[in-house]
XYZ file of C-alpha atoms in Angstrom:
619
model
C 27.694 10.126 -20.355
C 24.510 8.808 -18.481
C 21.736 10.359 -21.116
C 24.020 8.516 -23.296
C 23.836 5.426 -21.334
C 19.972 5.834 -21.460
C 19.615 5.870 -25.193
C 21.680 2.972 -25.392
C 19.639 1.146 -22.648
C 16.557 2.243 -24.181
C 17.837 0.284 -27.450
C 18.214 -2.359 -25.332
C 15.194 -2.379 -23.082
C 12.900 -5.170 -23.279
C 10.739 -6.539 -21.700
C 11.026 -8.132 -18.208
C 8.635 -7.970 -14.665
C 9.406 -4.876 -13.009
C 8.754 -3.929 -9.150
C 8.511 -0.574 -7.707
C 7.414 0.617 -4.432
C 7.588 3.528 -2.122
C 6.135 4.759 0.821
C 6.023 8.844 1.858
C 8.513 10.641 3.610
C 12.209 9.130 4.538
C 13.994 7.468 6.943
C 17.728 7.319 8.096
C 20.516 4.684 9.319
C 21.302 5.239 13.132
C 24.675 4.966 14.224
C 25.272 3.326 17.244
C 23.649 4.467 20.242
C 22.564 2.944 23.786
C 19.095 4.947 23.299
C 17.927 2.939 20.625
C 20.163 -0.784 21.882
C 16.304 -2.336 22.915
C 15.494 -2.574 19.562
C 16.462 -5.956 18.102
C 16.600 -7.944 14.524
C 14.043 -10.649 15.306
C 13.991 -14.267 13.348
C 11.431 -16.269 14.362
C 9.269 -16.587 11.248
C 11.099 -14.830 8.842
C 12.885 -11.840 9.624
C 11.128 -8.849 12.056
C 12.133 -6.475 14.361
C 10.969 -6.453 17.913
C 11.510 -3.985 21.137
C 13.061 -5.390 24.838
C 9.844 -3.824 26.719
C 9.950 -2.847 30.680
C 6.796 -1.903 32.539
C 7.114 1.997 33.495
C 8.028 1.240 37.462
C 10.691 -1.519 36.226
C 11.168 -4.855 37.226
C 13.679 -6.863 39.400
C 16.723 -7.560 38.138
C 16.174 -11.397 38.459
C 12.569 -10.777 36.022
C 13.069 -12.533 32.348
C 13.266 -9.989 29.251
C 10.365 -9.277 27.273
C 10.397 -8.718 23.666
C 7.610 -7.329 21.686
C 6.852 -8.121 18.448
C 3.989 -8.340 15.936
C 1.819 -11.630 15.800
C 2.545 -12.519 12.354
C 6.281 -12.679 12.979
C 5.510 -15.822 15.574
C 3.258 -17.321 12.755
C 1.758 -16.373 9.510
C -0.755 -18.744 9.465
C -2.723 -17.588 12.377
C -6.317 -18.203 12.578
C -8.887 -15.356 12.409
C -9.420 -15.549 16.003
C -6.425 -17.902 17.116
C -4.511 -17.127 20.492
C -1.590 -18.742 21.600
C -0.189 -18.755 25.639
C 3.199 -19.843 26.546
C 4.714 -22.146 23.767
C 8.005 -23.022 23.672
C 10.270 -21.788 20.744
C 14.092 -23.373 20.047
C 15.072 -21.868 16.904
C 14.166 -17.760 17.435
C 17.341 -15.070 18.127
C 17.209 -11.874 18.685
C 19.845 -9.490 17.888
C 20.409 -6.572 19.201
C 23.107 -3.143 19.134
C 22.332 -3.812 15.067
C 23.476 -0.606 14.115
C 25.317 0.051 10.611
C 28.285 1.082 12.410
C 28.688 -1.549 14.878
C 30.739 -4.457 14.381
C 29.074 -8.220 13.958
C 31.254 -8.856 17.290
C 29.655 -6.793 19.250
C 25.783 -7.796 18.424
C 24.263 -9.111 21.556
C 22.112 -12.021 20.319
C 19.814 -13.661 22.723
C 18.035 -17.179 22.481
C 14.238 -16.684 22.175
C 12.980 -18.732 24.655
C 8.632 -18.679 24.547
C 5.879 -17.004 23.085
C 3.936 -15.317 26.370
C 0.927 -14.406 23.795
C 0.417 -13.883 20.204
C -2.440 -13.436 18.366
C -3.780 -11.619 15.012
C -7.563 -11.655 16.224
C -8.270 -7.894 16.554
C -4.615 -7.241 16.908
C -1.082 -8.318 15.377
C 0.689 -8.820 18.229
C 3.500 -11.248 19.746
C 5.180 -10.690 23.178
C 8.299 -13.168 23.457
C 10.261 -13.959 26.590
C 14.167 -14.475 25.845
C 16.512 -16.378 27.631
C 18.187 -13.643 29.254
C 17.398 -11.626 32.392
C 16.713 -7.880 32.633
C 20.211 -7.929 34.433
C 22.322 -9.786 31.855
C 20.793 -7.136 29.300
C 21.904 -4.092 31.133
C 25.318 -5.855 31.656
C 25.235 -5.777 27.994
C 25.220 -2.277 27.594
C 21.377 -2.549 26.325
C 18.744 -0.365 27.324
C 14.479 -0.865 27.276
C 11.786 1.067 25.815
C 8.702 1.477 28.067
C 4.489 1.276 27.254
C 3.092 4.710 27.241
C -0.937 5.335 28.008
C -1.568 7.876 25.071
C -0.890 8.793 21.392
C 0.844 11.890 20.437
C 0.894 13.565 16.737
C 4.218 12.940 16.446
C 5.904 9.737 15.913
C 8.951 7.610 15.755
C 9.641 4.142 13.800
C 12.599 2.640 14.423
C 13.060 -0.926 12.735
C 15.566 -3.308 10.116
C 13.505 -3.300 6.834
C 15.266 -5.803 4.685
C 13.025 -6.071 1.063
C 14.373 -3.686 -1.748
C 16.762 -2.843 0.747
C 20.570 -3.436 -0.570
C 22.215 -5.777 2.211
C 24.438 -2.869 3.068
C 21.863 -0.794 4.283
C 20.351 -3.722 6.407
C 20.331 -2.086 9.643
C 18.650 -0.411 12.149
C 16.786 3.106 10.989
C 14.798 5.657 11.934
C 12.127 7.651 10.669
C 9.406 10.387 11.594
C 5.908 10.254 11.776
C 2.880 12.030 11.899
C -0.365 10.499 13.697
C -3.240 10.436 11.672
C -5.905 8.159 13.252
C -7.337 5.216 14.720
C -9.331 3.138 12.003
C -10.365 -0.350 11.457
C -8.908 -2.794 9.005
C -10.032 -5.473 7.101
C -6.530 -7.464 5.283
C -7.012 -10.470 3.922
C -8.996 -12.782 6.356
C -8.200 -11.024 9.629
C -9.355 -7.847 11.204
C -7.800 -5.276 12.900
C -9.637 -2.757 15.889
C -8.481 0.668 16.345
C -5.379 0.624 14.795
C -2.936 3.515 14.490
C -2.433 4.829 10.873
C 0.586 6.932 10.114
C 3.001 8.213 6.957
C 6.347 6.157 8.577
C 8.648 5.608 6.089
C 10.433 2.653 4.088
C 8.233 0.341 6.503
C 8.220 -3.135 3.778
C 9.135 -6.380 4.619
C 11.581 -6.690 8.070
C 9.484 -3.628 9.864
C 7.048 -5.776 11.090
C 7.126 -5.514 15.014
C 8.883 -2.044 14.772
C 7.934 0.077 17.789
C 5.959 3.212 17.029
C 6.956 5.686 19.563
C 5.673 8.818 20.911
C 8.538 11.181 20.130
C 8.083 13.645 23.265
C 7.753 10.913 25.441
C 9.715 8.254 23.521
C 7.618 5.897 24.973
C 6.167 2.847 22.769
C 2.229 2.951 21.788
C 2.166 0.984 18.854
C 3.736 -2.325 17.001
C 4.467 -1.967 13.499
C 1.657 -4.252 11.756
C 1.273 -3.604 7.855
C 1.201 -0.965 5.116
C -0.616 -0.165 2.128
C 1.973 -1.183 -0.882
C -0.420 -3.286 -3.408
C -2.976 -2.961 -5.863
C -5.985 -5.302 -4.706
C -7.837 -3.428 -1.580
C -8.554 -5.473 1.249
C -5.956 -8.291 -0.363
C -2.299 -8.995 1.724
C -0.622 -5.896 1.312
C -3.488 -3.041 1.203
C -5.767 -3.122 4.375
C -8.835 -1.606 4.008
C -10.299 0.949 6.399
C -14.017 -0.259 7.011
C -16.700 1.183 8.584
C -18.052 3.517 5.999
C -20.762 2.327 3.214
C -17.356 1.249 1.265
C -14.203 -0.394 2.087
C -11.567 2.489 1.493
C -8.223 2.119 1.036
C -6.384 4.875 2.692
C -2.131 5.339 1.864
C 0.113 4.858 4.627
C 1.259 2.323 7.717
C -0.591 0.821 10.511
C 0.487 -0.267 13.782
C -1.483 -2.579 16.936
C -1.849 -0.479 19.842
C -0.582 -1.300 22.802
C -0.832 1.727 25.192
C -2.492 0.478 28.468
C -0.870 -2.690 28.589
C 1.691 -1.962 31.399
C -1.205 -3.387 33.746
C -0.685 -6.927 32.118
C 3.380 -6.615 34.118
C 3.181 -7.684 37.364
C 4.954 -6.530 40.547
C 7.598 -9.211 40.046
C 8.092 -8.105 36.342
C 6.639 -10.798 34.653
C 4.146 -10.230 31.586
C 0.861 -11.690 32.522
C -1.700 -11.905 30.240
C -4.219 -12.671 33.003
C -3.699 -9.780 35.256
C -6.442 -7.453 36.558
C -6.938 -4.879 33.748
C -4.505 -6.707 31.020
C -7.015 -6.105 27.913
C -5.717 -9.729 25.884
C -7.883 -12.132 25.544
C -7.126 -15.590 27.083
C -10.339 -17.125 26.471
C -10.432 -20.127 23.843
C -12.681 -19.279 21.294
C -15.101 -21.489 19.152
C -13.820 -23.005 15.747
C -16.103 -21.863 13.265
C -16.080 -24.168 9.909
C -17.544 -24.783 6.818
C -17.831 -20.949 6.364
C -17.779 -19.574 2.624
C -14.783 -18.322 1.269
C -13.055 -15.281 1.843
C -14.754 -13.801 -1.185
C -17.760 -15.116 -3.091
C -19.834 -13.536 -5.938
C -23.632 -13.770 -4.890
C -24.927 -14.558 -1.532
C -25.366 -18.059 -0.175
C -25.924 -19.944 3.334
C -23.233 -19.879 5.979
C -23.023 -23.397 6.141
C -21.249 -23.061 8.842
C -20.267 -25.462 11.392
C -19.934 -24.519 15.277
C -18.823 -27.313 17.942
C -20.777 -27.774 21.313
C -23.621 -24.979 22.755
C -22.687 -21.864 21.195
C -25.193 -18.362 20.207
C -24.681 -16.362 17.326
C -25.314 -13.368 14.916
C -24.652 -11.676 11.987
C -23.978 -7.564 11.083
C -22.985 -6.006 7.715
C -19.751 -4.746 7.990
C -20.947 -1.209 7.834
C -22.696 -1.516 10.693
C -19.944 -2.801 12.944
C -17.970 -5.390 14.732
C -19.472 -8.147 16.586
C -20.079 -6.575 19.534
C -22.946 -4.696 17.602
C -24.782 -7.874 15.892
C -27.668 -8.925 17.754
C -27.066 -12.413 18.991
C -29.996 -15.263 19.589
C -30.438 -17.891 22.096
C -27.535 -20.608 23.092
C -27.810 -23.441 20.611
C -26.473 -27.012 18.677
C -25.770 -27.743 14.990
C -25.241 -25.944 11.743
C -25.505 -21.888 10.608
C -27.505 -21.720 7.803
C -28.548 -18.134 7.478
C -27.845 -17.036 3.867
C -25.522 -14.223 3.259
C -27.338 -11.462 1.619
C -27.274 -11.078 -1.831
C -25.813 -7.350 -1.900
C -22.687 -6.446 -2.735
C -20.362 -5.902 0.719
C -18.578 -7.410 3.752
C -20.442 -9.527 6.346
C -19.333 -10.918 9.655
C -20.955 -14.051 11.210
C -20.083 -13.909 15.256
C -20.288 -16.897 17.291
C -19.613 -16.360 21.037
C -18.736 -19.993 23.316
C -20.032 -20.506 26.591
C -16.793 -19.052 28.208
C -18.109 -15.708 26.515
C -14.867 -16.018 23.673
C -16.206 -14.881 20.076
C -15.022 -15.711 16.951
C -15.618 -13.947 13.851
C -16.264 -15.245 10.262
C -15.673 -12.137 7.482
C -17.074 -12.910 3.783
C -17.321 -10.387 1.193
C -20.022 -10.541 -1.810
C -18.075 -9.169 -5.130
C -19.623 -8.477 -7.882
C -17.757 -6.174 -9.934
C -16.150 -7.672 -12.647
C -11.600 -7.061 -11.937
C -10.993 -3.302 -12.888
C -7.574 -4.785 -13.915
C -7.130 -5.901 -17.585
C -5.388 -9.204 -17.951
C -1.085 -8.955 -17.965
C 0.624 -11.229 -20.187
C 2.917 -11.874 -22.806
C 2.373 -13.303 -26.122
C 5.852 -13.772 -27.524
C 7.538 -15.629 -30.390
C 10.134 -18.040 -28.890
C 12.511 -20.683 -30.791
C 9.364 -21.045 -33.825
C 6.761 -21.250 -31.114
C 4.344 -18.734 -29.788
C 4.894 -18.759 -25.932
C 1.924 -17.210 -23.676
C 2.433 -15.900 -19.797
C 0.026 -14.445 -17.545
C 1.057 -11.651 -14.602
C -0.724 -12.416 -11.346
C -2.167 -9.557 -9.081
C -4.620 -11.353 -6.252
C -7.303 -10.655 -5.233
C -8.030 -9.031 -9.001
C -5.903 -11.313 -11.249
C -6.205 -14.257 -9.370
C -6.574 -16.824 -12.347
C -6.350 -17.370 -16.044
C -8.090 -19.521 -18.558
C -7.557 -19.834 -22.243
C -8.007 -21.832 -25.383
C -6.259 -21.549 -29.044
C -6.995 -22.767 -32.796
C -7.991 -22.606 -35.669
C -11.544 -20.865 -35.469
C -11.312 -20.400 -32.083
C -14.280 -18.443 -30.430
C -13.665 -16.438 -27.894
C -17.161 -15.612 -26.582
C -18.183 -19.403 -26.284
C -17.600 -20.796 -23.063
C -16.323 -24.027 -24.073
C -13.036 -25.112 -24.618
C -11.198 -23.228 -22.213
C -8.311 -24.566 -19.821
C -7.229 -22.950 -16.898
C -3.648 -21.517 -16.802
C -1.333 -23.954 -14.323
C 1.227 -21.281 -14.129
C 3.514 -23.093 -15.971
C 4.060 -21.060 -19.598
C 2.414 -22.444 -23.188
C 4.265 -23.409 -26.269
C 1.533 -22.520 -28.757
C 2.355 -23.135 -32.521
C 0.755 -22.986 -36.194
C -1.795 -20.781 -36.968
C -4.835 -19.562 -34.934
C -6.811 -17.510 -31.946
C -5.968 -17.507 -28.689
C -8.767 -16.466 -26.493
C -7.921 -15.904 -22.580
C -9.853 -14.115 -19.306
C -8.803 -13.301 -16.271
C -10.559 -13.763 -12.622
C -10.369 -12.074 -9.629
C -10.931 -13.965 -6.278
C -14.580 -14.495 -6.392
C -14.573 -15.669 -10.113
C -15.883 -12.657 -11.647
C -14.254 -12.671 -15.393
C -13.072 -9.728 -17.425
C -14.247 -9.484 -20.613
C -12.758 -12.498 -23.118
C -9.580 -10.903 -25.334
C -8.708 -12.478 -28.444
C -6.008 -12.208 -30.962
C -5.115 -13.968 -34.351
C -1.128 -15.702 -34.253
C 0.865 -17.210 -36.685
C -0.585 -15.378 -39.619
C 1.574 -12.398 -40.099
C 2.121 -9.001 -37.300
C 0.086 -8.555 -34.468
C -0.166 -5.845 -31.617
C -0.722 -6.819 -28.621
C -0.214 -4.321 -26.176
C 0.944 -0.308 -26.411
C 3.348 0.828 -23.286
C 5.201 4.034 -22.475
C 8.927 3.616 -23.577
C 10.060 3.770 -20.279
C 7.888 2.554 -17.450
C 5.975 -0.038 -19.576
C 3.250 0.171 -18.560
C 0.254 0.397 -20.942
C -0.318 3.872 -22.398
C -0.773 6.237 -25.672
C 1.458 8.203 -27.331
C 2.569 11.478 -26.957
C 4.897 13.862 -29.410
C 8.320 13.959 -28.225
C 8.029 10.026 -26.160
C 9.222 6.949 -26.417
C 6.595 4.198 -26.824
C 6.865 0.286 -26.781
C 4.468 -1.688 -28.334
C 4.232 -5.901 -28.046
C 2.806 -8.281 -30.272
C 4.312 -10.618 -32.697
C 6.011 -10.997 -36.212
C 7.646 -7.528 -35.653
C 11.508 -7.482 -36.210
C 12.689 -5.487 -38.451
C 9.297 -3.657 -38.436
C 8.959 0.114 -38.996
C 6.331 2.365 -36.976
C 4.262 4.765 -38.350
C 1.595 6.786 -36.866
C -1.464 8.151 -38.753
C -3.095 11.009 -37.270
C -6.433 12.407 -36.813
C -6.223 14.130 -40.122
C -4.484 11.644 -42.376
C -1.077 12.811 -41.891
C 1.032 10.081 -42.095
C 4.392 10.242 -39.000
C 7.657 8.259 -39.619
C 8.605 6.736 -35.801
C 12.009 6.663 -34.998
C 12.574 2.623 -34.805
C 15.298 2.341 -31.901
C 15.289 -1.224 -31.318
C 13.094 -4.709 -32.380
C 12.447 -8.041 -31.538
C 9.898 -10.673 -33.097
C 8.072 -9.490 -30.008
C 8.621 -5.652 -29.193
C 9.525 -2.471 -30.909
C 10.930 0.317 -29.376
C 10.329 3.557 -30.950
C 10.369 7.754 -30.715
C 7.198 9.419 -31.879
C 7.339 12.408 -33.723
C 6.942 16.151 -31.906
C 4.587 16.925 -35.178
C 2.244 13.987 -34.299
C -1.232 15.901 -33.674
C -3.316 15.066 -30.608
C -6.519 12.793 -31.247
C -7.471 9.493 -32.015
C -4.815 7.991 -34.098
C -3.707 4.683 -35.704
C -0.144 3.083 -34.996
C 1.442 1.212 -37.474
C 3.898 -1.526 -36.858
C 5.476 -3.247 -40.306
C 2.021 -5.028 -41.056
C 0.026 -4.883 -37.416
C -1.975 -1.741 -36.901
C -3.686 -0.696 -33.481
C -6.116 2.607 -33.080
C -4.975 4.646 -29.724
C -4.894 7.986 -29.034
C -2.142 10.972 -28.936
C -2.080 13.260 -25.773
C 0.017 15.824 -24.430
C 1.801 13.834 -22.180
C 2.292 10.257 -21.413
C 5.076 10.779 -17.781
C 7.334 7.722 -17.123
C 10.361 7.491 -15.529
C 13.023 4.881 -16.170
C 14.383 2.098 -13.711
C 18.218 3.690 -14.300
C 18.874 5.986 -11.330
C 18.631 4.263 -7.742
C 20.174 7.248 -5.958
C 19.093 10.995 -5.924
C 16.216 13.366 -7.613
C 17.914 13.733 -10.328
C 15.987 10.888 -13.035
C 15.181 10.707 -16.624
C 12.234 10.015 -18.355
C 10.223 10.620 -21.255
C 6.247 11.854 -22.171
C 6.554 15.397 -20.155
C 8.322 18.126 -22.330
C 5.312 19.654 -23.410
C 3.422 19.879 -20.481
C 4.243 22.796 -17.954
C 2.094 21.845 -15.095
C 3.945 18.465 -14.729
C 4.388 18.312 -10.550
C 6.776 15.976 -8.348
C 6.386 13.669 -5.214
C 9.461 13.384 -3.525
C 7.330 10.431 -0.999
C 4.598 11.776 0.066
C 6.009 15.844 -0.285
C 4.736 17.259 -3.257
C 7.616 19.298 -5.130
C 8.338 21.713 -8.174
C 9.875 19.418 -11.052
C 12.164 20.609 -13.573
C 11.946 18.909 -17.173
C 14.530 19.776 -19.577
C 14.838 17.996 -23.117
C 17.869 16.148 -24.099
C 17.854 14.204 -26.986
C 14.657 12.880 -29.038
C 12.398 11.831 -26.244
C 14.368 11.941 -23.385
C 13.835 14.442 -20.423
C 16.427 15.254 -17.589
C 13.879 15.128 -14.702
C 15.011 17.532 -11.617
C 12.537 17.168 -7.842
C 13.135 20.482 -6.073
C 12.985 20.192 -2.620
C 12.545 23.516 -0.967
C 15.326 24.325 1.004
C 13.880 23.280 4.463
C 13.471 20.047 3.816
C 16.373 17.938 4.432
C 15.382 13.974 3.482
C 17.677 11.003 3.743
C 17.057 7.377 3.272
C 15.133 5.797 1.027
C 11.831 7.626 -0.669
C 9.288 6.845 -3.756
C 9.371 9.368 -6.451
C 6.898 10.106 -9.421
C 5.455 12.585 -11.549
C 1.775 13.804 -11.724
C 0.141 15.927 -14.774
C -3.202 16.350 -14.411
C -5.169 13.133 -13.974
C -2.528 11.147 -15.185
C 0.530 10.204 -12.744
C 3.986 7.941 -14.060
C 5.316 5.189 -12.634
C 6.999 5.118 -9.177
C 10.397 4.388 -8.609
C 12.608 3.981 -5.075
C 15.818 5.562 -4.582
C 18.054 6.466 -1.793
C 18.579 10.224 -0.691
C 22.395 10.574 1.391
């Protein structure tokens, strides 16, 4: 019944944006249990989770309750060396005993009643007071984590991750860890010392704040900060590990440490950022404007601006944080040291008289985007209607222009895409670019509408994403003026291939190439469009069907026998058995050991070339 679902669904299948993430490994619900009670659901900016804290030797009964929590979940517009003391908050809860099996009735929420600190300078982290008392907690059946002093291999997350999570499963979880580091992060405009990096799983939007905890010790070292889910290194989403001649981008989750802190608790059980030996800075540091952007494609002065006597210097990222630039003599007035003209990250460091620094980051980018340009082209109520896919930092803008005897290689004429989608109509070339963040262009794409079939783009049939073909697959091609088209495919050698049409729009075809099809280069035909691509052995996608389980369907793999699974970040033995004309039964083996639960990312790898990735839940 399902593989017939899927042929019907294939027949349907058109075209529409498509998300899919997954992180390794796997996590699982936790039923109630006064071990885990200090971990909360936080909403302060957005939804986190956050951990009641206790120094190791306690505190009096009488002391307020401490929550900790990542910095970004007080604000998410922190500055790049911003930190806040001791401001009032009237609108932040935090509930705790938010386990799947306990009843909304007996949640203890508690009033958050001040940020103590918070800051995303160095670190990402925020440590709360509530209105509550370490007494009324324990009276409410809840019970604290403590800091711990070291790092151990193994790991524990436990937090309320809420995006592509279905509402039912919007609870507290747990998952394993393994330790694998302590690096340093550049994300967007703030960075990040010695932070832990580890394979935690289904950490995405809600785990911010989680506690990372030793698991021998079960004592908290780290606060769940960000993990590596996009496609634009060093952009939101994929932190960069710096250091090395090259920004790398390295898979997995990172957390703020915070072992050694119990020193900022005092003997009266109050957090105190000031305390002999608390390492949080307190200082205000300068305000550093004028700066370049984030990202700029040659170098240029600093033009920066620095109130009152400050000193300063500069250091390639490769070479270090600020603490490594040399610094000149205390000074008045504007930075105007130019930013060398190599590609690479640079940090301008300006120290204050109270000895606070803060740090300017600017990267010089001069690689064109490695992304092509994502858009559709599609023929809507007698108009031609074009829309552009975002993916900052490397698709961070569009221009085009259309006509008649429209050029695409002159610069003139072209207008800058407002995100709002254009009714094009008649007969013409549209021309369009894309940009990434520093305004370095990909190479201008042009194609003729309104006179007859055109191909736009060539997909696999079920992950759509752009491909070739392969015998045995489904394929989808886009373009325009092709309902009611048939697809044929012309081989290396001549040979002419009747494609299997399953379904067409004015806009998309769906279609089953031939097992006889021989590999080379090859040329598709689509009623009157015609595109040259290539046939291969394999083209692996999976389709978005399945939600629950390792057993999937795809298409693109029968003919390949060294086609290997990732069950997260477990690599397994994959069974692919043929059903009907291009679709494939797809089995992940786990080996008997390995018990997973929760949520998990599978895909399929043959050689070089690995399918989409799709989520689904293991019970």
């Amino acid at each position: 019944m399902r593989m017939r679902t899927i042929i019907c669904h294939l027949r349907m299948l058109f075209w529409v944006p498509l998300l899919s993430a997954g992180v390794p490994g796997s996590s699982e619900l936790l039923s109630e249990d006064i071990r885990y009670s200090g971990v909360a659901k936080l909403s302060v900016a957005g939804s986190c989770t956050g951990s009641w804290i206790l120094p190791r030797g306690g505190a009096p009964e009488d002391a307020p309750a401490y929550l900790f929590s990542a910095g970004h979940c007080y604000s998410t517009s922190f500055g790049t060396s911003e930190v806040v003391r001791s401001r009032e908050i009237t609108t932040g809860m935090a509930s705790f005993r938010y386990f799947i099996d306990t009843p909304a009735q007996r949640r203890v929420t508690v009033p958050v009643r001040r940020v103590v600190w918070a800051s995303m300078a160095n670190t990402d982290v925020a440590v709360f007071e509530l209105g509550a008392t370490v007494d009324a907690l324990r009276r409410q059946g809840l019970s604290p984590l403590t800091l711990g002093d070291h790092v151990e291999d193994e790991l524990i997350v436990r937090g309320i991750p809420v995006s592509g999570t279905p509402i039912e499963d919007q609870y507290l979880r747990e998952a394993g860890c393994q330790f694998q580091g302590v690096f340093n992060l550049i994300e967007f405009v703030w960075t990040f010392r010695r932070f832990l990096r580890h394979d935690c799983a289904d950490i995405r939007g809600g785990s911010s704040g989680s506690p990372v905890i030793n698991r021998r010790s079960g004592e908290v070292v780290g606060i769940m900060s960000t993990t590596v889910e996009g496609e634009s290194p060093c952009y939101l989403g994929t932190p960069c590990v710096i250091g090395a001649e090259q920004p790398e981008v390295l898979a997995g989750s990172y957390s703020a440490p915070v072992w050694g802190w119990n020193v900022c608790f005092g003997a009266d059980g109050r957090f105190d950022p000031e305390s002999a030996g608390c390492p949080l800075e307190t200082r205000t540091a300068p305000v550093i404007s004028g700066a370049p952007p984030r990202t700029i494609p040659r170098g240029r002065p600093w033009n920066a601006s620095v109130p009152g006597r400050y000193r300063y210097g500069t250091i390639a990222e490769r070479d270090g944080f600020c603490e490594h630039a040399a610094m000149g003599g205390w000074r008045e007035g504007m930075i105007l040291d130019p930013i060398p003209d190599v590609e690479g990250g640079y940090f301008l460091c300006v120290e204050a008289e109270n000895g606070a620094v803060a740090m300017r980051h600017v990267r010089v980018d001069k690689t064109p985007p490695r992304l092509a340009p994502r858009f559709t082209f599609a023929d809507e109520n007698a108009a031609m209607v074009l829309r552009f896919e975002f993916s900052p930092a490397e698709l961070s803008s569009y221009s085009y222009k259309f006509g008649a005897g429209a050029d695409c290689d002159a610069p003139e004429g072209y207008l800058i895409y407002r995100r709002v989608p254009v009714r094009i109509t008649g007969a013409g070339r549209l021309c369009l670019y894309g940009e990434d963040e520093a305004g370095n262009r990909t190479p201008p794409q042009g194609y003729d509408y309104g006179q007859g079939a055109r191909i736009y783009r060539l997909t696999n049939g079920a992950s759509l994403r752009e491909s070739w073909l392969a015998p045995g697959a489904f394929a989808t091609v886009f373009g325009t003026g092709l309902r009611g088209a048939s697809a044929t495919i012309v081989d290396h050698l001549g040979v002419r291939h009747t494609a299997m049409v399953l379904a067409t729009l004015p806009s998309q075809v769906n279609f089953y190439v031939p097992e006889a099809v021989r590999l080379g280069r090859a040329y598709l035909e689509v009623g009157e469009a015609s595109v040259e691509t290539e046939v291969r052995s394999a083209s692996p996608g999976l389709f978005f069907t399945n939600t629950e389980g390792l057993e999937q369907y795809g298409t693109g793999m029968r003919f390949r026998q060294d086609a290997e699974g990732f069950v997260g970040g477990l690599r397994v033995r994959l069974q692919v058995e043929p059903l009907e004309e291009g679709l494939e039964r797809i089995r992940f083996l786990l080996p008997d050991d390995v018990k997973l639960r929760g949520f998990v990312s599978l895909w399929v790898r043959i050689g070089d070339w690995e399918s989409n990735r799709m989520t689904v839940r293991l019970r």
